[in-house]
PDB file of C-alpha atoms in Angstrom:
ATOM      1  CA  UNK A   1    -172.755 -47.836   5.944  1.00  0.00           C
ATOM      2  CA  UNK A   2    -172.544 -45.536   9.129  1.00  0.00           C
ATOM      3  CA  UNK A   3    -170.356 -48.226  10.781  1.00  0.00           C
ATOM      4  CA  UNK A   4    -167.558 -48.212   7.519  1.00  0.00           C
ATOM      5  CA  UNK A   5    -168.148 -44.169   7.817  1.00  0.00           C
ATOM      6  CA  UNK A   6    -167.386 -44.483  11.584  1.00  0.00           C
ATOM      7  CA  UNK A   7    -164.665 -46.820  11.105  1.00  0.00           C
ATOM      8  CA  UNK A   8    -163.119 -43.826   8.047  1.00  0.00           C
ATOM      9  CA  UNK A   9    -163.224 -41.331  10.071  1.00  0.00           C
ATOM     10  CA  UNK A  10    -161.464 -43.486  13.383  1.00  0.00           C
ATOM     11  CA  UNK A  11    -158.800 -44.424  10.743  1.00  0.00           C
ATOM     12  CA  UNK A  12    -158.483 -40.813   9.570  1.00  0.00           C
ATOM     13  CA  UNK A  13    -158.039 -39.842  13.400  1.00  0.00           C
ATOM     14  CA  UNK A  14    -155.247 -42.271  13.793  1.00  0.00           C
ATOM     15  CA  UNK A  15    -153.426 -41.062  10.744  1.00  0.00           C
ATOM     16  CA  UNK A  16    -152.518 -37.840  12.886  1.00  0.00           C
ATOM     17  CA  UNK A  17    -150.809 -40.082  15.204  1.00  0.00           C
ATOM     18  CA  UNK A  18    -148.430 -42.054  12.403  1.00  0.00           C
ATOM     19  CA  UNK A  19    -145.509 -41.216  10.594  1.00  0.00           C
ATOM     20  CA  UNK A  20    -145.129 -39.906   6.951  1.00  0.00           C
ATOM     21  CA  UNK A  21    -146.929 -37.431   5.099  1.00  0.00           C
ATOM     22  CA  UNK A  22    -150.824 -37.458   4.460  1.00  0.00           C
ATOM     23  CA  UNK A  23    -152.429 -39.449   1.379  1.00  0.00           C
ATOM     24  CA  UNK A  24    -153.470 -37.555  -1.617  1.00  0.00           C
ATOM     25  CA  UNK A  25    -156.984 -36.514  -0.801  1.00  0.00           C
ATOM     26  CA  UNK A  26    -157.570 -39.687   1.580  1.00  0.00           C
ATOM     27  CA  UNK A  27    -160.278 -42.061   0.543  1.00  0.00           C
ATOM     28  CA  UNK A  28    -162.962 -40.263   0.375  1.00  0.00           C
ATOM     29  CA  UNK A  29    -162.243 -37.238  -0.957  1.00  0.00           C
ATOM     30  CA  UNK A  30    -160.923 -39.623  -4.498  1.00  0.00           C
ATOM     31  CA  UNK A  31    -164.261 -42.014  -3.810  1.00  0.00           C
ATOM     32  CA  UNK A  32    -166.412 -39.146  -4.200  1.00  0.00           C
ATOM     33  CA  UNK A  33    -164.872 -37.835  -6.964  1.00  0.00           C
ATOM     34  CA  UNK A  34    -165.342 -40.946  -8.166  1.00  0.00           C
ATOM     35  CA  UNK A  35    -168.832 -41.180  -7.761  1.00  0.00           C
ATOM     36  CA  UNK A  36    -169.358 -38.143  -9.581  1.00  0.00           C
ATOM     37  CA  UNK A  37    -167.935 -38.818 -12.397  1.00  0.00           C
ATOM     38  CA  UNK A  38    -169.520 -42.277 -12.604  1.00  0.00           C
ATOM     39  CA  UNK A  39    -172.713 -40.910 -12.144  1.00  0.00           C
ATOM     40  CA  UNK A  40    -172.317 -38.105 -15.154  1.00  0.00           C
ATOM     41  CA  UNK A  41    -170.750 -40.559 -17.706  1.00  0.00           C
ATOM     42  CA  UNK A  42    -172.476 -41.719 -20.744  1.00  0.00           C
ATOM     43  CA  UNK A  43    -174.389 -44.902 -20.253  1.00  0.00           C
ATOM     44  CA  UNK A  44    -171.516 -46.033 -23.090  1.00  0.00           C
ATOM     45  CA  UNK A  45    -168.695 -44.687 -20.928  1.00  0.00           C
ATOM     46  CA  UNK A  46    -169.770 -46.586 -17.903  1.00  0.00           C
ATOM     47  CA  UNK A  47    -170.022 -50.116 -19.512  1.00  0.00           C
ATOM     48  CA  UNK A  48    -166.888 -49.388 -21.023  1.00  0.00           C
ATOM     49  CA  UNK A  49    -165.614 -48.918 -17.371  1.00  0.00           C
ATOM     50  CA  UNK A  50    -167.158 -51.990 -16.197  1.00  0.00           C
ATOM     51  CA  UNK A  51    -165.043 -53.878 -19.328  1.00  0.00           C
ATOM     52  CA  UNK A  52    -161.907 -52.573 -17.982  1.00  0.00           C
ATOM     53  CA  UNK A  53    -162.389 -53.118 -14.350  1.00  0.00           C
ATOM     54  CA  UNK A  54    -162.640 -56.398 -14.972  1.00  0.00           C
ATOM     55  CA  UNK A  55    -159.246 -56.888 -15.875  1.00  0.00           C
ATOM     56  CA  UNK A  56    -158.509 -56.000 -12.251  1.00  0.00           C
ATOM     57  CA  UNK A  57    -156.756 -59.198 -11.044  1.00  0.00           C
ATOM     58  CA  UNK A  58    -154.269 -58.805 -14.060  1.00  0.00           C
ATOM     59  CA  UNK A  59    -152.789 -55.914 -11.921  1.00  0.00           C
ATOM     60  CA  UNK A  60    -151.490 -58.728  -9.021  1.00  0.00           C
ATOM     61  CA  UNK A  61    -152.337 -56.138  -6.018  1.00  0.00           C
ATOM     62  CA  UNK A  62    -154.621 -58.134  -4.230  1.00  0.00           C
ATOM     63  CA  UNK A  63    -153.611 -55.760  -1.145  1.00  0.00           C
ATOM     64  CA  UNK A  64    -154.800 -52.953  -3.445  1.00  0.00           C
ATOM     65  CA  UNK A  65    -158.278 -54.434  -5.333  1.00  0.00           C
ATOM     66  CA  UNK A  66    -159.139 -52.482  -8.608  1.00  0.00           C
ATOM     67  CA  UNK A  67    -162.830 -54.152  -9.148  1.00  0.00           C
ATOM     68  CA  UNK A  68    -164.615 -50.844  -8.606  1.00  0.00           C
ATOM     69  CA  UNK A  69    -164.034 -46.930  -9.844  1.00  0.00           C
ATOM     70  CA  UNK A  70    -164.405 -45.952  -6.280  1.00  0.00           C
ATOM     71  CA  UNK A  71    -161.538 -48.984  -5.767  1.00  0.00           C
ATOM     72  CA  UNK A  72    -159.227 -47.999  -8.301  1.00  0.00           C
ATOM     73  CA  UNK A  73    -159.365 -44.362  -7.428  1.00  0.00           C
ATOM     74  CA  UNK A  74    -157.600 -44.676  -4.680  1.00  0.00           C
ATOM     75  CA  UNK A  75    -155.657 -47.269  -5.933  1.00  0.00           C
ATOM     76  CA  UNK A  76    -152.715 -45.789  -6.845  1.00  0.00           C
ATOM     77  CA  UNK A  77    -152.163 -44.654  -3.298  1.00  0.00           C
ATOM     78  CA  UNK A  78    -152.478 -47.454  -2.015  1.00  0.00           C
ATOM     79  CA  UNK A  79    -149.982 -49.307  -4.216  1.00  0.00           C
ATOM     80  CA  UNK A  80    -147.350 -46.887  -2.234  1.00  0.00           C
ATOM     81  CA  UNK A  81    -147.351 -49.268   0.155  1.00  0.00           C
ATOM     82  CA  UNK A  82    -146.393 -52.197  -2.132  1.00  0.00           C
ATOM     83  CA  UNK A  83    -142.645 -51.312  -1.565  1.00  0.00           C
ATOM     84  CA  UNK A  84    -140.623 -50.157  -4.691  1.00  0.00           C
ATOM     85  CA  UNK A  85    -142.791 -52.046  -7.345  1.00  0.00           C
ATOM     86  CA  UNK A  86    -144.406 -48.477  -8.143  1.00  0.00           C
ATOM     87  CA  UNK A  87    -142.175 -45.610  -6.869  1.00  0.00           C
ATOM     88  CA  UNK A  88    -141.618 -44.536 -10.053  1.00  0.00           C
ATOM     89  CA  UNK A  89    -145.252 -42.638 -10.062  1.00  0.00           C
ATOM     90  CA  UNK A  90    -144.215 -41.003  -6.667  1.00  0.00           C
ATOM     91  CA  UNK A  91    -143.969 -37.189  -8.235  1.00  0.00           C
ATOM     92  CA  UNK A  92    -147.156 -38.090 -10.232  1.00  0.00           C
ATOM     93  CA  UNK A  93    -149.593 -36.655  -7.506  1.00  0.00           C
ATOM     94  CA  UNK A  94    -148.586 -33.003  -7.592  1.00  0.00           C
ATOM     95  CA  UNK A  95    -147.071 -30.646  -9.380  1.00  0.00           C
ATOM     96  CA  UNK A  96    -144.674 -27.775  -6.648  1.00  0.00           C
ATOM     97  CA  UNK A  97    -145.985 -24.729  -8.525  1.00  0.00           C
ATOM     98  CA  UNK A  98    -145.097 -21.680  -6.578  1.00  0.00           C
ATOM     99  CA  UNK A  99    -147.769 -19.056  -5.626  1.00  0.00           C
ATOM    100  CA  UNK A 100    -145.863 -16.694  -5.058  1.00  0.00           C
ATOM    101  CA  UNK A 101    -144.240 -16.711  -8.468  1.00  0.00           C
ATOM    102  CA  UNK A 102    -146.126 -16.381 -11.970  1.00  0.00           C
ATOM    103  CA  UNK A 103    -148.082 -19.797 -12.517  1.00  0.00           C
ATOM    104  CA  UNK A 104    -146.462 -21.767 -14.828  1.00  0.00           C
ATOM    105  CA  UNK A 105    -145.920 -25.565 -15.493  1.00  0.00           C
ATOM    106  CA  UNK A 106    -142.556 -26.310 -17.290  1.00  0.00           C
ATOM    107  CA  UNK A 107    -140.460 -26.086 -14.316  1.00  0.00           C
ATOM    108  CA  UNK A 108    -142.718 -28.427 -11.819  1.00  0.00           C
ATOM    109  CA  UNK A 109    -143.701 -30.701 -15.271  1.00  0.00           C
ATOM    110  CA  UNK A 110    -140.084 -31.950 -16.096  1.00  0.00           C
ATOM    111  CA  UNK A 111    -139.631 -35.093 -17.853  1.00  0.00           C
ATOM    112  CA  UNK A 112    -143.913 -34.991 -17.654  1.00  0.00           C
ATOM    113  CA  UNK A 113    -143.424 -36.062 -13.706  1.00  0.00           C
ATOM    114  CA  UNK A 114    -146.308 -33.908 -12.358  1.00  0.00           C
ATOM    115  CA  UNK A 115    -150.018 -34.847 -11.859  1.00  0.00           C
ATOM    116  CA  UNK A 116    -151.469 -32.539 -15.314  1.00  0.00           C
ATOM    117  CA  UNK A 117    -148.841 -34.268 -17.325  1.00  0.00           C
ATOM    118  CA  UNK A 118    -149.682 -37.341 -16.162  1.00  0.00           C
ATOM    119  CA  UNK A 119    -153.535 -36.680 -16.640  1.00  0.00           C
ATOM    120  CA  UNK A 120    -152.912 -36.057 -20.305  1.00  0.00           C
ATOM    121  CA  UNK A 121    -150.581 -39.052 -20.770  1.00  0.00           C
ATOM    122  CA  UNK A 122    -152.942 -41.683 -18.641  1.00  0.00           C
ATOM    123  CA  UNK A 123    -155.493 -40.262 -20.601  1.00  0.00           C
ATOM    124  CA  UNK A 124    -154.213 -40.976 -23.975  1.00  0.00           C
ATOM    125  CA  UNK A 125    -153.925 -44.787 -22.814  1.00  0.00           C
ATOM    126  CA  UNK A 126    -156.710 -45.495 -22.193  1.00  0.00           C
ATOM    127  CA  UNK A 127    -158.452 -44.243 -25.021  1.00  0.00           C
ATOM    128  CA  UNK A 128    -155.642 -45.988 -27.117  1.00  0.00           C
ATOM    129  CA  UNK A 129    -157.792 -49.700 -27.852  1.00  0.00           C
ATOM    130  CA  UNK A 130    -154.627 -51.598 -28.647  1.00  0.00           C
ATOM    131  CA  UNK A 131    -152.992 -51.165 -25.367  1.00  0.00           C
ATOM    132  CA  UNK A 132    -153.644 -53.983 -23.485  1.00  0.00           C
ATOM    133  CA  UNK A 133    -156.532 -54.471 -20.599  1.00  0.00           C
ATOM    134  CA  UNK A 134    -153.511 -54.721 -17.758  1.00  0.00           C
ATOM    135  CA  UNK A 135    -152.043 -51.364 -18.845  1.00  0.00           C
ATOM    136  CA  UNK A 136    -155.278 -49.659 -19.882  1.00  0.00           C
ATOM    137  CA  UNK A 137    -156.501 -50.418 -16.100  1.00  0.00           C
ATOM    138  CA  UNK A 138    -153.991 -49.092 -14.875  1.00  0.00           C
ATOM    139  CA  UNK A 139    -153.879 -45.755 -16.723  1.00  0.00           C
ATOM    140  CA  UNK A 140    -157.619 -45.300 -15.849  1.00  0.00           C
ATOM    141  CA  UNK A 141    -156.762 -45.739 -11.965  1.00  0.00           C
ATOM    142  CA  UNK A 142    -153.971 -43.286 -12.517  1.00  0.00           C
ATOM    143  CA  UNK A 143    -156.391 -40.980 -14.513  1.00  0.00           C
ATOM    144  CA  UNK A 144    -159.132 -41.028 -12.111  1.00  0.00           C
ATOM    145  CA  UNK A 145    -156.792 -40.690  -9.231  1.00  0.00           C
ATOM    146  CA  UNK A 146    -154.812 -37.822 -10.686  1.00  0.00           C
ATOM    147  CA  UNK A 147    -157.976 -35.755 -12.076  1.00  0.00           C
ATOM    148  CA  UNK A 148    -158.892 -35.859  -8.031  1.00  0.00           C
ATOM    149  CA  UNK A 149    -155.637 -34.889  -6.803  1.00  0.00           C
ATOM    150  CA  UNK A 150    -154.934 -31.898  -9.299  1.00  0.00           C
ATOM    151  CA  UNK A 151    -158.542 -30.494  -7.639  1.00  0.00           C
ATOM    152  CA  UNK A 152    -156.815 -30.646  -4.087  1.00  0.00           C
ATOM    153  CA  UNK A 153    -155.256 -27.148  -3.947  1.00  0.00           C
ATOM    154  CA  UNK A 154    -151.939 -28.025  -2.230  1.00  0.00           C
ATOM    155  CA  UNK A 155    -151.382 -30.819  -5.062  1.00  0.00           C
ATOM    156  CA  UNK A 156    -151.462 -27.880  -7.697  1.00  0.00           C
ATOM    157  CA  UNK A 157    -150.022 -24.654  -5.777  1.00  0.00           C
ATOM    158  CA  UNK A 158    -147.401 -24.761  -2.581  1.00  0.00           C
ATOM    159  CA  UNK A 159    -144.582 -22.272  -1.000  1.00  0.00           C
ATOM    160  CA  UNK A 160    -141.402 -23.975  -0.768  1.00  0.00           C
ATOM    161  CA  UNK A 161    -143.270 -26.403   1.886  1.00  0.00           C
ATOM    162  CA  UNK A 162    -144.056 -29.360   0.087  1.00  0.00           C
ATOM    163  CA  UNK A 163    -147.522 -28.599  -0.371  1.00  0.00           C
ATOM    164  CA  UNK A 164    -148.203 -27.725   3.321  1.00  0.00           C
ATOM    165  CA  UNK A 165    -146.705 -30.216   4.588  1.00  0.00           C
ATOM    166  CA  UNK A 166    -144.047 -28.614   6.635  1.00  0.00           C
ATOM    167  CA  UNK A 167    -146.434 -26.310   7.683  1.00  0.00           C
ATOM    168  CA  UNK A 168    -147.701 -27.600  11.282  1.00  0.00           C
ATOM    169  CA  UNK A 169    -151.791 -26.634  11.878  1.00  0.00           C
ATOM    170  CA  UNK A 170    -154.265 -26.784  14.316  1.00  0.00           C
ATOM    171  CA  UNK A 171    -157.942 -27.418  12.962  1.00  0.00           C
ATOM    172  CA  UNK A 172    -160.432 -26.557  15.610  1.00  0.00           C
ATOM    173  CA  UNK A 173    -160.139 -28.210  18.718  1.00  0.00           C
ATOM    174  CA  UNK A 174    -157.881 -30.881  17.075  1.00  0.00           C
ATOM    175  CA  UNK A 175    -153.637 -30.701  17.785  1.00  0.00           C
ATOM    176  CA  UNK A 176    -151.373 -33.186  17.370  1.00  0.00           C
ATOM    177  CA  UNK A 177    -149.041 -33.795  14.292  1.00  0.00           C
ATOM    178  CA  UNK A 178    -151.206 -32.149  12.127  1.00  0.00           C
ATOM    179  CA  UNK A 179    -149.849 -30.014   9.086  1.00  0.00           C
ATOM    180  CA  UNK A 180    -151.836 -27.743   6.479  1.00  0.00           C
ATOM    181  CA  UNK A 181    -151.911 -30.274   4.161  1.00  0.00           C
ATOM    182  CA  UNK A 182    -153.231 -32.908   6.221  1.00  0.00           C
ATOM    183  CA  UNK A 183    -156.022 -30.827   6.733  1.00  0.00           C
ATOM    184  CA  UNK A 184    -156.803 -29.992   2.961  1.00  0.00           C
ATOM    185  CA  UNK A 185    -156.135 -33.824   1.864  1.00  0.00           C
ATOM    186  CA  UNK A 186    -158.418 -35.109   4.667  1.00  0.00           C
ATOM    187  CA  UNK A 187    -159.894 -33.216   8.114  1.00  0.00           C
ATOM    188  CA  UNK A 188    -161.739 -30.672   5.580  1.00  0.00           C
ATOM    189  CA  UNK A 189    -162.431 -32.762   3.024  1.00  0.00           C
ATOM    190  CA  UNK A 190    -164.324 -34.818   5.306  1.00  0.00           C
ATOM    191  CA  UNK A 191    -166.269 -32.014   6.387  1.00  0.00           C
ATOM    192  CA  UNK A 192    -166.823 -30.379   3.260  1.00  0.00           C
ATOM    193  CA  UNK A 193    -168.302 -33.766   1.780  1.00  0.00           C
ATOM    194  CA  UNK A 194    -170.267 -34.371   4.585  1.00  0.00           C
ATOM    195  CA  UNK A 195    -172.051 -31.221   4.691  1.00  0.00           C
ATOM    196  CA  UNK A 196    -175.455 -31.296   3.767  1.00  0.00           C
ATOM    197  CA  UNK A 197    -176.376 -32.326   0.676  1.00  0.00           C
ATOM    198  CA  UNK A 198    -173.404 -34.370   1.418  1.00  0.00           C
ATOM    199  CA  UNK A 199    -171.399 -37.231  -0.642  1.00  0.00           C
ATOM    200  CA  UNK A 200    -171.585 -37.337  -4.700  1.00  0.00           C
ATOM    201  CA  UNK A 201    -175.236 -37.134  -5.327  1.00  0.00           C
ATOM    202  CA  UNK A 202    -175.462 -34.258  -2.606  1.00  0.00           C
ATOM    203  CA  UNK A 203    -172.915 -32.263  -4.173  1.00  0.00           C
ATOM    204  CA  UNK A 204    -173.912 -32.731  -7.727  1.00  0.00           C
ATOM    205  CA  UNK A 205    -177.252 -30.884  -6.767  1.00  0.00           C
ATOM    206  CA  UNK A 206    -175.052 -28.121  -5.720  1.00  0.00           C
ATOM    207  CA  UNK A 207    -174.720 -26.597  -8.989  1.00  0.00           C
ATOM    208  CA  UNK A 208    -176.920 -25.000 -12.215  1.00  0.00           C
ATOM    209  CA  UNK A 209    -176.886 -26.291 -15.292  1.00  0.00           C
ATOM    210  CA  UNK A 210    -174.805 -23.107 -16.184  1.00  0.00           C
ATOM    211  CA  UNK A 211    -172.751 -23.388 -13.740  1.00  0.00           C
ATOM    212  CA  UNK A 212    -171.874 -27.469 -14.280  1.00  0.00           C
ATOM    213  CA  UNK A 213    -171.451 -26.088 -18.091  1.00  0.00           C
ATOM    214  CA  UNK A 214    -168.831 -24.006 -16.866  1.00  0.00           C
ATOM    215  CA  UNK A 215    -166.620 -26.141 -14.507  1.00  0.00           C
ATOM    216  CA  UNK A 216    -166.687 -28.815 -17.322  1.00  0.00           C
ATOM    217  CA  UNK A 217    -164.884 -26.222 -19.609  1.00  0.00           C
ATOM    218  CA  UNK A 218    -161.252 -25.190 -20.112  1.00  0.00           C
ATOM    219  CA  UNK A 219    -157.865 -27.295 -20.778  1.00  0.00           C
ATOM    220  CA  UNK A 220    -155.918 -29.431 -18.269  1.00  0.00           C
ATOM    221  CA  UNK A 221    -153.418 -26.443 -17.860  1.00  0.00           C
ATOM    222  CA  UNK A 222    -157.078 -24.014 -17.026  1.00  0.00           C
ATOM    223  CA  UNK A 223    -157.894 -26.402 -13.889  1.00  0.00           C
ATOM    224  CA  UNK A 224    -154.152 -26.830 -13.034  1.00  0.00           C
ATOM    225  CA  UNK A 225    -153.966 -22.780 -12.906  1.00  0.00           C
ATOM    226  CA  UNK A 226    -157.408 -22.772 -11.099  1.00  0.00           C
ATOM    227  CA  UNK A 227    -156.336 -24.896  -8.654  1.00  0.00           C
ATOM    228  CA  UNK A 228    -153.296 -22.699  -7.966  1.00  0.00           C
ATOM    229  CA  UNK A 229    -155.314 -19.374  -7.396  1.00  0.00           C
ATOM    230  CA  UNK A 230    -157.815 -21.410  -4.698  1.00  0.00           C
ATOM    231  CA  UNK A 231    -154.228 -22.638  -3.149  1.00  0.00           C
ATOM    232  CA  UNK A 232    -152.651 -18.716  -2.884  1.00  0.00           C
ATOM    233  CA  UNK A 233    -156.128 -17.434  -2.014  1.00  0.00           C
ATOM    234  CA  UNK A 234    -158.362 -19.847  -0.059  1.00  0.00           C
ATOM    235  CA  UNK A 235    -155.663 -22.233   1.623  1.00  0.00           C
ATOM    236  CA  UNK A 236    -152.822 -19.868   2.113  1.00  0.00           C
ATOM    237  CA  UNK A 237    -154.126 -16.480   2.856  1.00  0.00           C
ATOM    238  CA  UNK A 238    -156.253 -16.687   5.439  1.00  0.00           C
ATOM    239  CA  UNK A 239    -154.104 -18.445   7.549  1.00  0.00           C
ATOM    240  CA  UNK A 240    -150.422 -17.203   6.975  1.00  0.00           C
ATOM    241  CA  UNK A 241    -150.335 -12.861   7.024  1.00  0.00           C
ATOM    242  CA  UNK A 242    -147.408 -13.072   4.319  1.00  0.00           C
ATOM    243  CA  UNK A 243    -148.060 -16.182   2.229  1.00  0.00           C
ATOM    244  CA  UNK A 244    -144.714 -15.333   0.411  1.00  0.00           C
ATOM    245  CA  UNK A 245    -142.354 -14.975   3.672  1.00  0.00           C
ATOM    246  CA  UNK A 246    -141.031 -17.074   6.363  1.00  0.00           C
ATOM    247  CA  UNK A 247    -142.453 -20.666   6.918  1.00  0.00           C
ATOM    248  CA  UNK A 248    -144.900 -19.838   9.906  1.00  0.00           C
ATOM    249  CA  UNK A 249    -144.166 -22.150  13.114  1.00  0.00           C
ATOM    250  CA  UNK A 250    -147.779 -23.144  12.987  1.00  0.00           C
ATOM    251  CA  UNK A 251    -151.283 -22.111  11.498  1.00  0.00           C
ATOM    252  CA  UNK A 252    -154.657 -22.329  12.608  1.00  0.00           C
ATOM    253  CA  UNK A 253    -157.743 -23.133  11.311  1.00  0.00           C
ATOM    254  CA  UNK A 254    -160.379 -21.833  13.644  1.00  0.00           C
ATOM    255  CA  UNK A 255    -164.310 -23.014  13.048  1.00  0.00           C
ATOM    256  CA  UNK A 256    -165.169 -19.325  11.121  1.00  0.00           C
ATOM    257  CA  UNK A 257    -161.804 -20.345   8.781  1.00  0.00           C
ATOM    258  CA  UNK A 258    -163.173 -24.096   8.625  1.00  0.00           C
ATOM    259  CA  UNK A 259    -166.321 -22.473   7.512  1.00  0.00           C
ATOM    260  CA  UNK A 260    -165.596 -20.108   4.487  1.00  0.00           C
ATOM    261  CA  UNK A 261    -163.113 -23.193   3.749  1.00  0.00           C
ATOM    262  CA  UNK A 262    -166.197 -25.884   2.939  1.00  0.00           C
ATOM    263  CA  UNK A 263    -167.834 -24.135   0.004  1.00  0.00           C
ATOM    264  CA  UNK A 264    -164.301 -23.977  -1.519  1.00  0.00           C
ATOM    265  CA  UNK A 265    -163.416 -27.612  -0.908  1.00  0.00           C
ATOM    266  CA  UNK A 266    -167.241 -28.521  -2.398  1.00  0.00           C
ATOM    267  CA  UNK A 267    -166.621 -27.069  -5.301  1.00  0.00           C
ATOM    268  CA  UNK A 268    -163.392 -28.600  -5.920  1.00  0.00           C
ATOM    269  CA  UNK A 269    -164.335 -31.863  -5.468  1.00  0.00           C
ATOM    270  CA  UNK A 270    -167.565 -31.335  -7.318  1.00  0.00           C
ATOM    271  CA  UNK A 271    -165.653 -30.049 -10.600  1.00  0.00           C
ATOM    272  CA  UNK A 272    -163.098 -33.007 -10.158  1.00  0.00           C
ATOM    273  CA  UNK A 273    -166.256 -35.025 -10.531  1.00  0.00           C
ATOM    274  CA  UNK A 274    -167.526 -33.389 -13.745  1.00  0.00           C
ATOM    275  CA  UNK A 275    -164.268 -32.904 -15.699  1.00  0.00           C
ATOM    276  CA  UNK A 276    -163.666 -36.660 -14.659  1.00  0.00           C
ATOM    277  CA  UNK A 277    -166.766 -37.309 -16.903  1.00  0.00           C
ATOM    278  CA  UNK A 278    -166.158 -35.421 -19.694  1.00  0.00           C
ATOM    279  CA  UNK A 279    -162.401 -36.994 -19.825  1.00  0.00           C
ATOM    280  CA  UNK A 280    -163.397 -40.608 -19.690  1.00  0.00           C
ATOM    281  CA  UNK A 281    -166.629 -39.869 -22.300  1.00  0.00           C
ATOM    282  CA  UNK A 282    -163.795 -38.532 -24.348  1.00  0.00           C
ATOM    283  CA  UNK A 283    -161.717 -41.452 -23.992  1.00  0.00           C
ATOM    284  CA  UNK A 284    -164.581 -44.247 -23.197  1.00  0.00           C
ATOM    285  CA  UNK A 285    -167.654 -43.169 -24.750  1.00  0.00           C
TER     286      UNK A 285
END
């Protein structure tokens, strides 16, 4: 186990040095989420997981394997790298709503291609029994995948930057070709989950019973506009004076900032978790 977390974070590390933009949430950030979720579900829910994870090699991505939630949640990032075969789910993993506009989701939800859409339509799948095992697979993947990346911040609420993207950040000590998102998607989600009580059963200690009651509430469109608010306030704000004005040459995320960022990030991931139960008990159990 410490070895494969050695070898995540050396593979994380190496990311900063590659081309193209960071993964949605990296691995662990959609594992853990994961692992939540799994963990809250109906005893029902969760054999009715195990069913559809079995039809796994219908899928054909061997370079991608399915056979486990923690597998198929990252899944559909990993197909990416299958060539064409599923571009068409590219605009799936975000939706470019604009803090510094009144939140709203008809103009980044066109045609449905934006993650909340694409929660509520993956959802309906698979709780639909006559769609077949293949596609039902695949629409939880998405649905687990997507539930994880609307609870990253700059996958729900961005500036004109692609989601922090073009916006080039030191974290700490580290440089390189880092960029705000990067940061959010992995450095910091690394930490946050980490932190003591770290990984899924740490976090879900982390919360009352009141409290769990209350992430678990709302609509798709709540957690969507939830989202937003923690990107304006906790990713943009503290680092950029004027959120709303020029693209900054470069932010920076000193340890006090990294700090006041990890209770933010916990939280996120840990209500990704629970409304990823309550979805699939809706669908599954």
């Amino acid at each position: 186990m410490m070895i494969a977390r050695r070898l995540g974070l050396l593979l994380a590390a190496l990311a900063v040095l590659l081309p193209g933009p960071a993964r949605a949430f990296w691995e662990y950030g959609h594992e853990t989420v994961a692992g939540i979720a799994l963990a809250e579900v109906r005893p029902a829910t969760r054999l009715a997981i195990r069913r559809l994870l079995r039809a796994a090699p219908l899928l054909e991505t061997p370079a991608c394997p399915a056979r486990t939630l923690a597998e198929a949640s990252v899944w559909p990032d990993c197909v990416k790298t299958l060539g064409s075969r599923f571009s068409y789910a590219a605009s799936w993993h975000y939706q470019d709503v604009d803090i510094c506009k009144p939140f709203g989701l008809k103009p980044a939800c066109r045609d449905g291609n934006c993650v909340s859409a694409q929660i509520t339509r993956n959802l309906a799948l698979v709780k639909d029994r006559t769609v077949p095992a293949r596609e039902r697979l695949m629409a939880l993947a998405f649905l687990v995948h997507f539930v994880g990346d609307l609870h990253q911040p700059l996958h729900a609420g961005e500036h004109d930057d692609a989601g922090g993207n073009r916006v080039k950040a030191g974290y700490g000590i580290a440089g390189g070709r880092i960029n705000l998102h990067m940061v959010w998607d992995g450095y910091l989600a690394e930490r946050a989950i980490s932190t003591p009580p770290a990984g899924a059963a740490g976090l879900r200690t982390a919360a009352t019973p009141a409290e769990r009651a209350a992430m678990t509430a709302g609509s798709i469109e709540d957690w969507s506009r939830q989202s937003w608010e923690i990107a304006r306030d906790a990713v943009y704000a503290p680092v950029i004076a004027d959120p709303c004005g020029p693209e900054p040459a470069r932010v920076q995320l000193d340890d006090a900032k990294i700090r006041a960022a990890i209770p933010v990030l916990r939280a996120q991931v840990l209500r990704g978790g629970l409304r990823l139960a309550r979805l699939l008990d809706e669908a599954l159990g």
